[in-house]
XYZ file of C-alpha atoms in Angstrom:
780
model
C -29.299 96.515 -151.056
C -32.947 96.267 -149.948
C -35.163 93.576 -151.373
C -38.724 93.896 -152.544
C -41.214 91.598 -150.734
C -41.615 89.377 -153.789
C -37.907 88.760 -153.934
C -37.472 88.000 -150.258
C -38.871 84.506 -150.398
C -36.344 83.563 -153.068
C -33.603 85.363 -151.173
C -34.592 83.512 -148.014
C -34.302 80.175 -149.754
C -30.946 81.151 -151.210
C -29.730 82.335 -147.776
C -30.817 79.097 -146.094
C -29.115 77.110 -148.870
C -25.858 78.904 -148.379
C -25.991 78.394 -144.633
C -26.987 74.758 -145.087
C -23.972 74.165 -147.348
C -21.744 75.831 -144.733
C -23.263 73.657 -141.993
C -22.781 70.425 -143.951
C -19.238 71.375 -144.799
C -18.507 72.203 -141.169
C -19.909 68.857 -139.994
C -18.021 66.918 -142.651
C -14.823 68.724 -141.704
C -14.684 66.903 -138.359
C -15.486 63.415 -139.525
C -12.730 60.770 -139.549
C -11.047 59.921 -142.868
C -11.677 56.922 -145.045
C -9.526 53.887 -144.073
C -6.651 52.955 -146.373
C -6.381 49.316 -147.499
C -3.561 46.897 -146.765
C -2.137 47.617 -150.206
C -1.567 51.311 -149.537
C 1.920 52.648 -150.164
C 4.406 51.489 -147.533
C 5.182 55.031 -146.348
C 1.549 55.699 -145.571
C -0.544 54.634 -142.578
C -3.053 51.870 -143.332
C -5.946 51.114 -141.077
C -6.193 47.643 -142.625
C -2.609 46.853 -141.673
C -3.174 48.202 -138.172
C -6.359 46.135 -137.894
C -4.286 42.950 -138.269
C -2.324 43.953 -135.179
C -5.545 44.822 -133.370
C -6.952 41.342 -133.926
C -3.972 39.921 -132.047
C -3.946 42.558 -129.326
C -7.623 42.596 -128.480
C -8.467 38.901 -128.659
C -9.365 38.788 -124.963
C -9.251 41.009 -121.808
C -5.706 41.817 -120.705
C -5.808 43.481 -117.272
C -2.465 44.343 -115.684
C -0.713 41.261 -114.385
C -2.784 38.742 -116.329
C -1.349 35.992 -118.592
C -3.111 37.639 -121.506
C -1.332 40.876 -120.832
C 2.015 39.056 -120.820
C 1.221 37.459 -124.172
C 0.324 40.838 -125.689
C 3.523 42.417 -124.322
C 5.568 39.646 -125.954
C 3.786 40.284 -129.241
C 4.357 44.006 -129.049
C 8.061 43.582 -128.271
C 8.471 41.103 -131.135
C 6.811 43.439 -133.656
C 8.847 46.479 -132.581
C 12.110 44.505 -132.456
C 11.324 43.074 -135.888
C 11.090 46.621 -137.227
C 14.589 47.319 -136.039
C 13.692 49.345 -132.973
C 15.475 48.987 -129.631
C 12.725 47.421 -127.554
C 12.660 46.510 -123.889
C 10.212 46.074 -121.011
C 10.328 48.370 -117.997
C 9.503 46.499 -114.814
C 8.742 48.666 -111.779
C 6.121 49.345 -109.119
C 3.945 52.268 -110.108
C 1.963 54.257 -107.532
C -0.444 57.160 -107.301
C 0.127 60.589 -105.927
C -1.822 62.535 -103.301
C -4.703 63.514 -105.557
C -6.555 60.165 -105.289
C -9.276 58.941 -102.972
C -6.832 56.276 -101.844
C -3.324 55.165 -102.528
C -2.849 52.619 -105.322
C 0.104 50.690 -106.619
C 0.939 47.791 -108.934
C 3.870 46.029 -110.554
C 3.925 47.337 -114.117
C 5.495 46.166 -117.393
C 5.776 49.039 -119.852
C 6.905 48.253 -123.367
C 9.378 50.877 -124.465
C 10.963 50.989 -127.918
C 13.253 53.599 -129.495
C 13.744 54.540 -133.114
C 17.109 56.297 -132.790
C 17.541 59.667 -134.407
C 20.430 60.749 -136.596
C 21.267 63.871 -134.573
C 18.826 64.253 -131.702
C 17.841 67.611 -130.261
C 15.528 65.799 -127.869
C 13.026 63.003 -127.680
C 9.543 62.445 -129.126
C 7.231 60.185 -127.175
C 4.232 58.357 -128.725
C 2.152 56.950 -125.915
C -0.749 54.468 -125.568
C -1.658 51.847 -122.962
C -1.795 48.119 -123.659
C -3.829 46.999 -120.596
C -7.595 46.809 -120.242
C -10.284 46.643 -117.621
C -10.872 43.084 -116.391
C -13.922 42.286 -118.526
C -13.264 43.952 -121.886
C -11.026 43.021 -124.830
C -10.350 46.770 -125.153
C -10.232 46.970 -128.937
C -10.875 50.675 -128.867
C -9.580 51.399 -125.368
C -6.709 51.315 -126.000
C -5.961 48.496 -128.453
C -6.668 50.705 -131.484
C -4.062 53.246 -130.324
C -1.486 50.555 -129.699
C -2.140 49.025 -133.124
C -1.928 52.504 -134.667
C 1.445 53.053 -133.058
C 2.779 49.723 -134.357
C 1.734 50.671 -137.873
C 3.198 54.175 -137.335
C 6.500 52.627 -136.323
C 6.514 50.520 -139.463
C 5.822 53.533 -141.687
C 8.550 55.551 -139.982
C 11.108 52.886 -140.873
C 10.238 53.133 -144.588
C 11.934 56.449 -145.158
C 14.923 58.423 -143.927
C 15.567 58.155 -140.208
C 14.284 61.101 -138.198
C 16.626 63.588 -136.617
C 15.259 63.034 -133.129
C 14.790 59.894 -131.103
C 11.219 58.635 -131.405
C 10.237 56.669 -128.270
C 7.169 54.417 -128.314
C 5.805 54.044 -124.792
C 3.082 51.365 -124.434
C 2.155 51.661 -120.812
C 0.762 49.115 -118.409
C -1.865 49.622 -115.696
C -3.444 52.779 -117.132
C -6.820 51.400 -116.242
C -5.727 51.123 -112.616
C -4.904 54.742 -111.896
C -2.264 55.446 -114.550
C 0.396 53.470 -112.705
C 2.461 52.515 -115.737
C 2.820 56.138 -116.834
C 3.814 57.128 -113.307
C 6.570 54.511 -113.308
C 7.861 55.578 -116.730
C 7.873 59.320 -116.044
C 9.290 58.888 -112.573
C 11.936 56.231 -113.071
C 12.729 55.442 -116.679
C 16.064 56.917 -117.930
C 14.532 57.874 -121.275
C 12.113 60.193 -119.449
C 14.848 62.016 -117.565
C 15.237 64.854 -120.085
C 11.584 65.093 -121.006
C 10.413 65.896 -124.549
C 7.279 66.247 -126.646
C 4.555 63.614 -126.450
C 1.386 62.553 -128.208
C -0.976 60.416 -126.166
C -3.568 58.295 -127.944
C -6.704 57.282 -126.115
C -10.346 56.267 -126.595
C -13.643 56.519 -124.784
C -15.709 54.722 -127.434
C -15.272 52.757 -130.634
C -16.167 55.358 -133.247
C -15.964 58.997 -134.233
C -13.134 61.396 -134.997
C -9.976 61.538 -132.906
C -10.102 64.824 -131.046
C -6.937 66.508 -129.828
C -8.601 67.859 -126.745
C -5.776 68.989 -124.503
C -2.340 70.526 -124.722
C 0.189 71.382 -122.024
C 0.507 75.008 -120.901
C 2.127 77.328 -123.421
C 0.743 75.167 -126.175
C 0.385 77.704 -129.011
C 3.384 76.295 -130.945
C 2.022 72.763 -130.555
C -1.394 73.829 -131.892
C 0.273 75.570 -134.820
C 2.277 72.438 -135.620
C -0.828 70.237 -135.400
C -2.725 72.483 -137.782
C 0.176 72.640 -140.174
C 1.082 68.942 -140.490
C -1.869 66.770 -139.391
C -3.921 65.696 -142.396
C -7.120 65.678 -140.387
C -6.739 68.096 -137.444
C -9.754 67.981 -135.134
C -8.875 70.036 -132.067
C -10.646 72.689 -130.038
C -9.701 74.695 -126.994
C -13.213 74.372 -125.592
C -12.660 70.609 -125.263
C -9.787 71.369 -122.947
C -12.170 73.413 -120.794
C -14.538 70.469 -120.587
C -11.668 68.098 -119.922
C -10.459 70.087 -116.933
C -13.881 69.662 -115.328
C -14.164 65.917 -115.901
C -12.962 63.249 -113.468
C -11.841 61.036 -116.330
C -8.123 61.256 -116.954
C -5.425 59.529 -119.020
C -1.710 58.837 -119.056
C -1.311 62.314 -120.504
C -2.088 63.756 -117.104
C 1.014 62.096 -115.591
C 3.280 63.473 -118.331
C 1.626 66.888 -118.299
C 2.105 67.158 -114.525
C 5.850 67.092 -115.154
C 7.318 70.331 -116.515
C 9.848 68.392 -118.569
C 7.151 67.364 -121.007
C 4.868 69.160 -123.435
C 2.441 67.687 -125.866
C -1.051 66.720 -126.846
C -3.736 64.368 -125.559
C -6.133 62.889 -128.131
C -9.060 60.496 -128.073
C -12.037 59.365 -130.053
C -15.197 59.625 -127.961
C -18.151 58.369 -129.973
C -19.627 54.901 -129.488
C -19.308 55.150 -125.713
C -21.865 52.359 -125.152
C -19.051 49.807 -125.677
C -16.593 51.627 -123.410
C -15.001 49.220 -120.859
C -17.512 46.497 -121.788
C -17.162 43.074 -123.371
C -18.619 44.457 -126.574
C -15.468 46.553 -127.246
C -14.176 44.002 -129.807
C -12.052 44.516 -132.905
C -14.960 43.971 -135.328
C -16.966 46.708 -133.644
C -14.318 49.391 -134.115
C -14.962 51.976 -136.834
C -11.945 51.606 -139.192
C -12.170 55.315 -139.965
C -11.353 56.023 -136.332
C -8.317 53.758 -136.544
C -7.185 55.575 -139.701
C -7.630 58.946 -138.011
C -5.488 57.824 -135.048
C -2.713 56.675 -137.314
C -2.714 59.316 -140.034
C -2.297 62.125 -137.545
C 0.149 60.225 -135.331
C 2.405 59.457 -138.307
C 2.346 63.036 -139.582
C 3.141 64.465 -136.184
C 5.868 61.857 -135.551
C 7.552 62.814 -138.821
C 7.282 66.531 -138.095
C 8.483 66.171 -134.508
C 11.203 63.833 -135.637
C 12.840 66.662 -137.579
C 11.848 69.553 -135.253
C 13.897 71.494 -132.754
C 12.530 69.785 -129.647
C 13.723 72.378 -127.106
C 11.730 75.054 -128.934
C 8.565 72.941 -128.374
C 9.137 72.111 -124.733
C 8.937 75.687 -123.445
C 5.856 76.042 -121.230
C 6.266 79.783 -120.702
C 4.841 80.825 -124.054
C 1.242 81.648 -125.021
C -1.704 79.344 -125.100
C -3.982 79.288 -128.139
C -7.674 79.444 -128.689
C -8.294 77.040 -131.595
C -11.119 75.336 -133.392
C -11.802 73.431 -136.643
C -13.253 75.223 -139.682
C -13.973 73.265 -142.854
C -11.362 70.639 -142.152
C -8.585 73.026 -141.092
C -7.496 74.440 -137.730
C -7.984 78.120 -136.873
C -6.017 79.552 -133.945
C -5.257 82.832 -132.291
C -3.483 83.753 -129.072
C -5.433 83.098 -125.870
C -4.273 86.592 -124.844
C -6.870 87.898 -127.312
C -9.777 86.340 -125.439
C -10.697 89.448 -123.475
C -9.848 91.964 -126.210
C -12.137 90.069 -128.615
C -14.867 89.840 -125.980
C -14.522 93.608 -125.429
C -14.628 94.183 -129.195
C -17.828 92.168 -129.403
C -19.340 94.251 -126.611
C -18.252 97.498 -128.319
C -19.754 96.421 -131.650
C -22.974 95.409 -129.930
C -23.166 98.744 -128.149
C -22.520 100.604 -131.439
C -25.144 98.506 -133.182
C -27.639 99.257 -130.459
C -27.003 103.023 -130.612
C -27.270 103.166 -134.396
C -30.393 101.046 -134.467
C -32.089 103.134 -131.848
C -31.115 106.455 -133.346
C -32.396 105.445 -136.763
C -35.662 104.355 -135.296
C -35.356 100.725 -136.203
C -35.971 99.874 -132.576
C -37.019 101.454 -129.315
C -35.328 101.141 -125.912
C -38.221 99.208 -124.304
C -38.309 96.715 -127.171
C -34.511 96.329 -127.180
C -34.551 95.553 -123.478
C -37.508 93.204 -123.998
C -35.611 91.501 -126.823
C -32.623 90.898 -124.537
C -34.846 89.423 -121.856
C -36.739 87.321 -124.377
C -33.537 85.884 -125.825
C -32.780 84.305 -122.441
C -35.908 82.150 -122.700
C -34.666 79.630 -125.247
C -31.216 79.618 -123.626
C -32.914 78.237 -120.497
C -35.876 76.374 -121.959
C -34.103 74.324 -124.659
C -31.449 72.748 -122.368
C -34.163 71.947 -119.789
C -36.396 70.301 -122.388
C -33.430 68.447 -123.924
C -32.564 67.033 -120.502
C -36.261 66.220 -120.077
C -36.063 64.235 -123.294
C -33.244 62.142 -121.800
C -35.242 61.581 -118.641
C -38.206 60.492 -120.799
C -35.961 58.005 -122.642
C -34.700 56.615 -119.369
C -38.249 56.255 -118.101
C -39.256 54.452 -121.292
C -36.113 52.335 -121.361
C -34.598 52.091 -117.839
C -31.427 50.407 -119.088
C -30.280 53.806 -120.412
C -29.877 55.040 -116.846
C -26.489 53.316 -116.612
C -25.318 54.696 -119.955
C -23.887 57.932 -121.239
C -25.313 57.268 -124.668
C -27.448 54.520 -126.195
C -25.917 51.993 -128.562
C -27.466 53.613 -131.637
C -28.000 57.235 -130.592
C -28.372 58.837 -134.012
C -32.184 59.211 -134.006
C -32.210 60.483 -130.461
C -29.512 63.038 -131.254
C -31.613 64.232 -134.200
C -34.627 64.395 -131.864
C -32.719 66.617 -129.411
C -31.682 69.007 -132.183
C -35.198 69.061 -133.599
C -36.474 69.840 -130.092
C -34.082 72.783 -129.888
C -35.313 73.988 -133.246
C -38.932 73.639 -132.101
C -38.199 75.727 -128.966
C -36.481 78.500 -130.872
C -39.060 78.589 -133.648
C -41.929 78.639 -131.194
C -40.204 81.406 -129.190
C -39.605 83.350 -132.397
C -43.230 83.104 -133.473
C -44.479 84.198 -130.026
C -42.191 87.167 -129.416
C -41.605 88.623 -132.886
C -44.835 90.555 -133.161
C -44.557 91.781 -129.593
C -40.936 92.925 -129.778
C -40.471 93.640 -133.454
C -37.558 92.721 -135.711
C -35.242 95.503 -134.533
C -35.671 94.710 -130.878
C -35.289 90.990 -131.627
C -31.995 91.544 -133.471
C -30.601 93.531 -130.579
C -31.824 90.976 -128.082
C -30.090 88.184 -129.952
C -26.929 90.245 -130.287
C -26.986 91.058 -126.587
C -27.433 87.458 -125.557
C -24.487 86.337 -127.677
C -22.304 89.131 -126.341
C -23.154 88.488 -122.704
C -22.597 84.728 -123.144
C -19.211 85.486 -124.671
C -18.212 87.708 -121.733
C -19.293 85.037 -119.254
C -17.291 82.345 -121.069
C -14.260 84.617 -121.235
C -14.400 84.822 -117.454
C -15.106 81.217 -116.536
C -13.904 79.116 -119.538
C -11.622 81.251 -121.716
C -10.880 78.429 -124.164
C -14.589 78.232 -124.969
C -15.275 81.990 -125.264
C -14.911 81.947 -129.026
C -18.110 79.919 -129.267
C -20.105 83.080 -128.464
C -17.648 85.906 -129.003
C -17.047 85.268 -132.718
C -20.761 84.809 -133.530
C -21.407 88.009 -131.567
C -18.861 89.930 -133.602
C -20.389 88.606 -136.815
C -23.942 89.377 -135.686
C -22.974 92.876 -134.485
C -21.330 93.767 -137.760
C -24.348 92.377 -139.641
C -26.748 94.592 -137.608
C -24.570 97.668 -138.292
C -24.356 96.909 -141.988
C -28.068 96.251 -142.225
C -29.047 99.507 -140.490
C -26.474 101.836 -142.022
C -26.118 100.475 -145.517
C -29.470 98.850 -146.079
C -27.930 95.457 -146.775
C -29.715 93.554 -144.057
C -30.179 90.316 -146.034
C -26.611 89.938 -147.227
C -25.115 91.177 -143.927
C -27.287 88.782 -141.911
C -26.235 85.808 -143.972
C -22.543 86.720 -143.600
C -22.956 87.197 -139.844
C -24.856 83.898 -139.482
C -22.200 82.093 -141.537
C -19.663 82.954 -138.842
C -21.848 81.284 -136.256
C -22.371 78.241 -138.483
C -18.681 77.743 -139.119
C -17.849 78.112 -135.425
C -20.745 76.363 -133.727
C -21.717 73.453 -136.014
C -18.407 71.564 -135.369
C -18.823 72.225 -131.643
C -22.352 70.747 -131.661
C -21.184 67.753 -133.668
C -18.305 67.056 -131.209
C -20.147 67.753 -127.974
C -23.097 65.463 -128.751
C -21.036 62.274 -128.376
C -18.597 63.768 -125.854
C -21.261 64.307 -123.215
C -23.823 61.924 -124.683
C -27.532 62.143 -124.340
C -27.069 62.090 -120.585
C -25.470 65.510 -120.963
C -27.489 66.619 -123.999
C -28.492 69.866 -122.201
C -25.009 71.258 -122.948
C -25.327 70.446 -126.607
C -28.732 72.076 -126.585
C -27.158 75.251 -125.183
C -24.682 75.413 -128.069
C -27.463 74.677 -130.567
C -29.533 77.520 -129.138
C -26.643 79.941 -129.633
C -26.455 78.793 -133.241
C -30.219 79.103 -133.723
C -30.304 82.582 -132.232
C -27.560 83.666 -134.587
C -29.782 82.618 -137.478
C -32.744 84.753 -136.355
C -31.522 87.926 -138.088
C -31.487 85.966 -141.368
C -35.107 85.071 -140.903
C -35.940 88.667 -140.194
C -33.983 90.044 -143.119
C -35.769 87.854 -145.720
C -39.320 87.812 -144.319
C -41.773 89.485 -146.747
C -43.586 91.289 -143.892
C -40.474 92.769 -142.259
C -40.566 96.570 -142.551
C -37.478 98.143 -144.105
C -36.533 101.542 -142.770
C -35.226 103.983 -145.332
C -31.767 105.258 -144.722
C -31.047 107.544 -142.966
C -34.598 108.341 -141.840
C -36.794 105.994 -139.828
C -39.999 104.635 -141.216
C -41.645 103.329 -138.059
C -40.722 104.333 -134.524
C -42.382 101.292 -133.128
C -40.005 99.072 -135.166
C -42.355 96.261 -136.121
C -45.744 94.950 -137.022
C -48.616 95.206 -134.634
C -48.434 93.151 -131.494
C -50.359 89.971 -130.993
C -49.932 86.228 -131.096
C -48.502 84.221 -133.951
C -50.600 83.386 -136.956
C -51.233 79.805 -137.965
C -48.653 80.167 -140.752
C -46.039 81.433 -138.260
C -46.714 78.460 -135.957
C -46.168 75.867 -138.693
C -42.313 75.675 -138.491
C -42.375 75.064 -134.759
C -45.095 72.421 -135.167
C -43.104 70.719 -137.936
C -39.947 70.666 -135.794
C -41.912 69.278 -132.875
C -43.377 66.546 -135.092
C -39.893 65.760 -136.371
C -38.609 65.441 -132.797
C -41.432 63.032 -131.895
C -40.883 60.982 -135.047
C -37.151 60.710 -134.293
C -37.830 59.581 -130.754
C -40.305 56.884 -131.885
C -37.914 55.746 -134.628
C -34.977 55.737 -132.188
C -36.883 53.535 -129.714
C -37.671 51.138 -132.532
C -34.079 51.062 -133.818
C -32.165 51.019 -130.592
C -33.390 47.934 -128.776
C -31.305 45.957 -126.319
C -30.183 42.636 -127.760
C -27.289 40.212 -127.182
C -24.956 42.348 -129.297
C -26.136 45.594 -127.700
C -27.067 44.702 -124.119
C -28.364 46.852 -121.276
C -25.550 47.242 -118.730
C -26.207 45.765 -115.318
C -23.716 45.999 -112.407
C -23.552 43.177 -109.924
C -20.895 42.069 -107.464
C -20.595 39.446 -104.744
C -19.169 40.360 -101.314
C -18.308 37.843 -98.620
C -17.335 38.835 -95.083
C -15.136 36.014 -93.812
C -15.438 37.285 -90.223
C -19.168 36.802 -90.049
C -19.770 34.356 -92.902
C -22.307 36.793 -94.303
C -22.485 37.258 -98.089
C -24.266 39.929 -100.141
C -25.149 40.653 -103.712
C -24.327 44.272 -104.448
C -25.247 46.602 -107.307
C -23.892 50.116 -108.014
C -26.650 50.818 -110.537
C -28.686 53.886 -109.647
C -31.829 52.050 -110.813
C -31.155 48.350 -110.963
C -32.947 46.630 -113.903
C -35.125 43.581 -113.538
C -32.227 41.124 -113.562
C -30.068 42.987 -111.028
C -33.138 43.887 -108.925
C -33.838 40.141 -108.437
C -30.625 40.037 -106.342
C -30.807 43.245 -104.371
C -33.590 44.265 -102.037
C -32.516 47.347 -100.083
C -29.884 50.132 -99.753
C -26.856 49.513 -97.610
C -23.743 51.528 -96.698
C -20.712 49.278 -97.362
C -18.028 52.013 -97.234
C -16.500 50.637 -94.058
C -16.742 46.853 -94.651
C -16.197 46.796 -98.431
C -14.699 50.173 -99.390
C -13.729 49.074 -102.884
C -17.418 48.774 -103.730
C -18.428 52.194 -102.441
C -20.892 53.602 -99.964
C -24.683 53.667 -100.424
C -25.419 50.666 -102.660
C -28.242 48.329 -103.518
C -27.659 45.055 -101.682
C -29.343 41.777 -100.953
C -28.640 38.521 -99.172
C -26.513 35.802 -100.789
C -25.406 32.339 -99.836
C -21.811 32.192 -98.540
C -19.351 30.597 -100.904
C -16.443 28.431 -99.842
C -13.814 31.095 -100.633
C -10.613 31.497 -98.674
C -10.043 34.892 -97.160
C -6.741 36.670 -97.715
C -4.075 35.910 -95.131
C -2.442 38.705 -93.171
C 0.858 37.906 -91.466
C 2.821 40.128 -89.111
C 6.467 39.906 -90.081
C 7.737 42.474 -87.564
C 6.220 44.635 -84.875
C 7.974 47.216 -82.716
C 7.001 50.214 -80.654
C 9.358 53.130 -80.065
C 8.821 56.693 -78.958
C 5.032 56.347 -78.939
C 4.983 54.991 -82.538
C 4.211 51.447 -83.501
C 5.792 50.147 -86.719
C 4.318 46.975 -88.160
C 5.442 45.116 -91.253
C 2.584 43.071 -92.738
C 2.414 40.606 -95.587
C -0.935 40.256 -97.361
C -1.312 36.930 -99.147
C -4.319 36.182 -101.359
C -5.245 32.498 -101.253
C -6.968 32.495 -104.610
C -6.324 34.018 -108.030
C -7.247 37.697 -107.690
C -7.019 40.940 -109.572
C -6.198 43.138 -106.590
C -6.007 43.435 -102.832
C -7.242 46.326 -100.768
C -6.252 47.238 -97.200
C -7.625 49.890 -94.857
C -7.196 50.928 -91.285
C -10.749 51.843 -90.205
C -9.702 53.203 -86.803
C -6.522 54.697 -85.497
C -4.025 57.148 -86.868
C -1.591 56.071 -89.556
C 1.527 58.285 -89.448
C 3.332 56.612 -92.320
C 2.938 53.745 -94.746
C 4.971 52.003 -97.413
C 3.378 49.506 -99.885
C 5.762 47.305 -101.787
C 8.552 49.780 -101.333
C 6.519 52.813 -102.399
C 5.656 55.493 -99.835
C 1.929 55.739 -99.470
C -0.469 58.563 -98.573
C -1.629 58.038 -94.992
C -5.161 59.456 -95.226
C -7.558 59.360 -98.155
C -10.700 61.336 -98.860
C -12.721 59.113 -96.555
C -10.567 60.148 -93.644
C -8.692 56.917 -93.142
C -5.743 55.025 -94.611
C -6.622 52.985 -97.705
C -4.405 51.293 -100.224
C -5.249 49.246 -103.329
C -2.648 46.976 -104.868
C -3.255 45.510 -108.299
C -1.793 42.326 -109.811
C -0.372 41.061 -106.510
C 2.447 38.550 -106.914
C 2.101 34.970 -105.581
C 4.262 35.704 -102.566
C 1.917 38.469 -101.517
C 2.211 42.168 -100.847
C 4.235 43.844 -98.123
C 2.849 46.821 -96.185
C 4.669 48.787 -93.531
C 2.452 50.871 -91.234
C 3.587 53.431 -88.651
C 0.767 53.838 -86.137
C 0.293 56.447 -83.479
C 0.412 54.974 -79.937
C 1.199 51.484 -78.913
C -2.283 50.032 -78.554
C -4.168 47.572 -80.757
C -5.279 48.450 -84.247
C -7.603 46.760 -86.741
C -6.731 46.220 -90.374
C -9.349 45.390 -92.978
C -8.128 43.310 -95.902
C -10.037 42.522 -99.119
C -9.117 40.612 -102.249
C -10.974 41.098 -105.536
C -11.403 38.773 -108.492
C -13.810 38.936 -111.442
C -16.376 36.452 -112.681
C -19.573 35.484 -110.928
C -19.973 32.057 -112.473
C -19.883 29.470 -109.701
C -21.106 31.819 -106.990
C -24.021 30.205 -105.070
C -27.344 31.373 -106.455
C -25.904 33.231 -109.462
C -28.026 33.055 -112.607
C -26.468 34.081 -115.910
C -27.667 37.293 -117.451
C -30.506 36.818 -119.914
C -30.084 37.831 -123.591
C -30.043 41.609 -123.873
C -28.475 42.150 -120.424
C -24.703 42.703 -120.204
C -22.126 43.670 -117.658
C -21.232 47.208 -116.661
C -17.904 48.814 -117.383
C -17.012 49.559 -113.772
C -13.822 48.231 -112.232
C -15.926 46.313 -109.718
C -18.404 44.878 -112.250
C -18.834 41.122 -111.756
C -16.344 41.323 -108.886
C -16.038 38.754 -106.158
C -14.794 40.450 -103.030
C -13.710 38.520 -99.913
C -12.829 40.493 -96.760
C -11.600 39.910 -93.259
C -10.531 42.086 -90.333
C -7.355 41.389 -88.391
C -6.753 42.999 -84.993
C -3.122 43.841 -84.251
C -2.917 43.353 -80.459
């Protein structure tokens, strides 16, 4: 159905309204649910009831080995035992594998509780970690997940017992290289036969809980999640991002073992509080807590009555999946390339039909394809430029993934993308014409889909499905004369697919990675271009089947003033949002600018330094550091090229290193050492700067002999009062030097330390506010 020019304005408004409704529905479909009150039915999950647990769990920092951690473990065990579960603490030494920069180990205390099944076919594992980084109460990371599992356990006891054993695993030392999970998977008898797990995590204190990863062969798991979870927010493209990120969770330990299958989930918004003192119970969004628990309870009930062996088969298919209007859509990952090929075939057919009917010419079609690449490059670059501008205006942002209140800046980034696309559209439309523009947009979507199918198959749907919709719309518009309706339907596919992706990626990668969100937003905006063309009053409509204009568009030339208005409005909106964001998001005591500072004392020389890992130290940190210094050899826990400055030496005792045995045989020297901190510390670190280490054993765990820096390094957390034993097998019988460090946290009392001013806070790094004392011992 073709529209007369006078009707196209009304049709355009109607089309935009339909797409706007679809966009709002898509965005609302991935928001967390409303929290249920404490008076909710007993069989339901209540965020308010879980919050009461959280207040107890996250009252103070609870790093592994601390008295606060022991108090929380006792509380967890008492709650789980009070619910009738079989609860016990696993005590072991956890250690890292060979994929780390250095070997790490710690004594761990995992809380493990079992709700026995009536006729088990296997085990279901619900996993969260109860420890924190040294300076944060960890309400979101991972106190919310622990509290959610306590409330889930209570709800499970309110009805019939499940068929399968449900095992609650609250791990220790996750924040120190996943050591608790390693100990459980490697040495706990309940892990021996494997099973299905759900891991709950957080990288912020707000936002929906995203099921971002599954184990290989996860199609049945995705289907189960979509069928039983009341609020399923999961996407296969998140798994592609996850594989490329250094950040990992306990799930990685379980997933590395073929005995286990399952999901990894986390909320990722509100990252400004991540690992910082501001991650307190009152700052957690209760909707996020409800989302954690509602899905965990539903999955626990479903898994509790499922055939576990059928879900632990890793040889099956993977699934491409994504949220649409609050539900989960999935298809076999094996269809990735067939769908990409189908999109290419439809695009080719649309191009042939469009060209044959005279709605476009080859030169303009090629020009359209080249022109469509411009916003795909320009918008991400300008979005990243926006972040650089914000950092220049407010240097404290340089140490952050996202500001404390990023909403206005996120809106500015999206408005900037809109401005780029609208300006591009106004500039190229008259030169290329509507037919060439449609084909260019279609070609760009198709090529992007093919590229994603090759490099990130789980993300290919983001471009392939919009390309299919756009291609069918072009065909319908050219052959049946229904350009307006077909364009809206095709664009609706892009809206339903891409709007949730944009909403989820914005907090996932933050404004520091806003270029990636801009890329997705450009794909969405390009998919909307045919709608603009179909409803414009001045767009020529070729009669079917004969062409009207071989040159396929209005005369060339620059945009009119009227055509430039939308881009100018979007630009003004972006500027307004930036100005408003700077006014709203100011650093204050409740929302401080992070500043990293540590104190390092070399006991051999008596020299002390202030050290900052900040890329651009702010005024407070800069008052301590004066130059760059490479500390990788003398203080490897702090890193390499760092900002450093002189400090007064404190009267701190260096760790003691005692040789308990020393023998040389067959050209190999075996030394048994005991490292004894002489103050209360969080960890000890030992390295052999020179010489060849043939073998090592730290507290009974075999250690990797050479890390990424080309030398032996080992980091032991929560050392016991009697010290840490280390056995080294060295090549040759000559002397060797051993560098020993101990690490505590808290700079108060260090000579020359001045407390942070209001509006300046600590950083979330493991070495933030660290006091490091080191010495070198030569083994003659």
